[in-house]
PDB file of C-alpha atoms in Angstrom:
ATOM      1  CA  ILE A   1      -1.286  -2.089   0.023  1.00 56.00           C
ATOM      2  CA  GLN A   2      -0.749  -4.995  -2.933  1.00 61.00           C
ATOM      3  CA  GLU A   3       2.017  -5.833  -4.885  1.00 62.00           C
ATOM      4  CA  GLY A   4       1.646  -2.939  -7.659  1.00 82.00           C
ATOM      5  CA  CYS A   5       1.283  -0.380  -5.493  1.00 87.00           C
ATOM      6  CA  ILE A   6       4.785   0.777  -5.339  1.00 92.00           C
ATOM      7  CA  ASN A   7       4.350   2.149  -8.944  1.00 93.00           C
ATOM      8  CA  HIS A   8       1.283   3.536  -8.681  1.00 94.00           C
ATOM      9  CA  ALA A   9       1.926   5.721  -5.735  1.00 95.00           C
ATOM     10  CA  LEU A  10       4.955   7.069  -7.015  1.00 96.00           C
ATOM     11  CA  LEU A  11       3.532   8.313 -10.272  1.00 96.00           C
ATOM     12  CA  THR A  12       0.320   9.265  -8.211  1.00 96.00           C
ATOM     13  CA  ALA A  13       3.215  11.625  -6.896  1.00 97.00           C
ATOM     14  CA  GLN A  14       4.855  12.760  -9.733  1.00 97.00           C
ATOM     15  CA  ALA A  15       1.171  13.364 -11.010  1.00 98.00           C
ATOM     16  CA  ILE A  16       0.488  15.826  -8.338  1.00 96.00           C
ATOM     17  CA  ALA A  17       3.619  17.346  -8.467  1.00 96.00           C
ATOM     18  CA  ASN A  18       3.338  17.552 -12.228  1.00 97.00           C
ATOM     19  CA  ASP A  19       0.288  19.417 -11.433  1.00 97.00           C
ATOM     20  CA  GLY A  20       2.353  22.279  -9.172  1.00 96.00           C
ATOM     21  CA  LEU A  21       0.828  20.329  -6.181  1.00 94.00           C
ATOM     22  CA  PRO A  22       1.961  19.745  -2.678  1.00 92.00           C
ATOM     23  CA  LEU A  23       2.022  16.360  -1.399  1.00 94.00           C
ATOM     24  CA  ILE A  24       1.201  16.697   1.928  1.00 92.00           C
ATOM     25  CA  GLY A  25       1.235  12.778   3.265  1.00 94.00           C
ATOM     26  CA  TRP A  26       0.107   9.472   2.156  1.00 96.00           C
ATOM     27  CA  VAL A  27      -1.786   6.530   4.578  1.00 94.00           C
ATOM     28  CA  ALA A  28      -1.060   3.048   3.482  1.00 93.00           C
ATOM     29  CA  ASN A  29      -4.959   1.173   3.615  1.00 88.00           C
ATOM     30  CA  ARG A  30      -3.758  -2.917   3.771  1.00 88.00           C
ATOM     31  CA  ILE A  31      -6.643  -4.615   1.626  1.00 86.00           C
ATOM     32  CA  ASN A  32      -4.477  -8.027   1.761  1.00 86.00           C
ATOM     33  CA  PRO A  33      -4.240  -9.711   5.218  1.00 88.00           C
ATOM     34  CA  GLY A  34      -1.494 -12.145   3.369  1.00 87.00           C
ATOM     35  CA  LEU A  35       0.663  -9.767   1.285  1.00 84.00           C
ATOM     36  CA  ALA A  36       3.952 -11.386   1.888  1.00 84.00           C
ATOM     37  CA  HIS A  37       6.274  -8.034   1.957  1.00 89.00           C
ATOM     38  CA  TYR A  38       3.805  -5.586   3.634  1.00 90.00           C
ATOM     39  CA  ALA A  39       6.302  -3.764   6.145  1.00 92.00           C
ATOM     40  CA  GLU A  40       9.314  -3.816   2.868  1.00 93.00           C
ATOM     41  CA  ILE A  41       6.464  -2.552   1.151  1.00 93.00           C
ATOM     42  CA  ILE A  42       5.695   0.736   3.275  1.00 94.00           C
ATOM     43  CA  ASP A  43       9.576   0.551   4.541  1.00 95.00           C
ATOM     44  CA  VAL A  44       9.926   1.158   0.089  1.00 95.00           C
ATOM     45  CA  LEU A  45       7.198   3.509   0.061  1.00 95.00           C
ATOM     46  CA  GLY A  46       8.176   5.800   3.252  1.00 96.00           C
ATOM     47  CA  LYS A  47      11.496   6.614   1.578  1.00 97.00           C
ATOM     48  CA  LYS A  48      10.228   6.887  -1.952  1.00 96.00           C
ATOM     49  CA  LEU A  49       7.648   9.217  -1.253  1.00 96.00           C
ATOM     50  CA  PRO A  50       8.308  13.025  -0.590  1.00 94.00           C
ATOM     51  CA  ALA A  51       5.289  13.401   2.455  1.00 95.00           C
ATOM     52  CA  PRO A  52       5.503  11.179   5.535  1.00 94.00           C
ATOM     53  CA  LEU A  53       3.045   8.217   6.266  1.00 95.00           C
ATOM     54  CA  ILE A  54      -0.141   9.743   8.407  1.00 94.00           C
ATOM     55  CA  GLY A  55      -1.858   6.439   8.851  1.00 93.00           C
ATOM     56  CA  GLU A  56      -1.710   3.321   8.278  1.00 92.00           C
ATOM     57  CA  LEU A  57      -5.302   1.105   7.661  1.00 88.00           C
ATOM     58  CA  PRO A  58      -4.321  -2.546   8.508  1.00 87.00           C
ATOM     59  CA  TYR A  59      -6.732  -5.121   6.922  1.00 87.00           C
ATOM     60  CA  LEU A  60      -9.987  -4.665   8.358  1.00 82.00           C
ATOM     61  CA  PRO A  61     -12.569  -7.292   7.419  1.00 80.00           C
ATOM     62  CA  ARG A  62     -16.187  -4.734   6.044  1.00 74.00           C
ATOM     63  CA  ALA A  63     -14.511  -1.753   6.802  1.00 67.00           C
ATOM     64  CA  GLU A  64     -16.676   0.820   5.392  1.00 69.00           C
ATOM     65  CA  GLN A  65     -18.891  -0.368   8.863  1.00 63.00           C
ATOM     66  CA  ARG A  66     -15.863   0.506  11.578  1.00 70.00           C
ATOM     67  CA  GLU A  67     -14.624   3.604  12.239  1.00 77.00           C
ATOM     68  CA  LEU A  68     -11.316   4.930  10.638  1.00 77.00           C
ATOM     69  CA  GLY A  69      -9.967   7.854  11.644  1.00 77.00           C
ATOM     70  CA  GLN A  70      -7.717   6.505  14.855  1.00 82.00           C
ATOM     71  CA  TYR A  71      -5.517   4.575  12.036  1.00 83.00           C
ATOM     72  CA  ILE A  72      -4.839   8.500  11.041  1.00 84.00           C
ATOM     73  CA  ARG A  73      -1.774   9.970  13.210  1.00 85.00           C
ATOM     74  CA  LEU A  74      -3.779  13.177  13.474  1.00 84.00           C
ATOM     75  CA  ALA A  75      -0.487  15.034  15.388  1.00 85.00           C
ATOM     76  CA  MET A  76       1.695  14.067  11.913  1.00 85.00           C
ATOM     77  CA  LEU A  77      -1.280  15.683   9.818  1.00 82.00           C
ATOM     78  CA  ARG A  78      -1.261  18.619  11.805  1.00 84.00           C
ATOM     79  CA  SER A  79       1.985  19.385  12.000  1.00 85.00           C
ATOM     80  CA  VAL A  80       2.054  18.760   8.189  1.00 80.00           C
ATOM     81  CA  LEU A  81      -1.070  21.163   7.276  1.00 79.00           C
ATOM     82  CA  ALA A  82       0.351  24.122   9.471  1.00 80.00           C
ATOM     83  CA  VAL A  83       3.785  24.132   7.805  1.00 66.00           C
ATOM     84  CA  ASP A  84       1.504  24.015   4.225  1.00 52.00           C
ATOM     85  CA  ARG A  85       0.075  27.126   4.817  1.00 54.00           C
ATOM     86  CA  VAL A  86       3.309  28.975   6.048  1.00 47.00           C
ATOM     87  CA  THR A  87       4.544  27.721   2.484  1.00 50.00           C
ATOM     88  CA  VAL A  88       2.154  27.189   0.142  1.00 45.00           C
TER      89      VAL A  88
END
């Protein structure tokens, strides 16, 4: 997550809604370990995005060589997918 991500995330959520699609969740991806306001950014996104936070990837050097699935909240994802199957 970096400074401009709030605006980008909100615009992306709006584009998804404009296409008539449901936003079922979002994943935070920390790409800058020195970001001063990380917790505040996550809090703002959690309040403004119309979907739950389903995962939070910490800063990981060489993340492409790691198993990242452990950072996804699978129970939350299953719950959201089960609800969306019924309502979509």
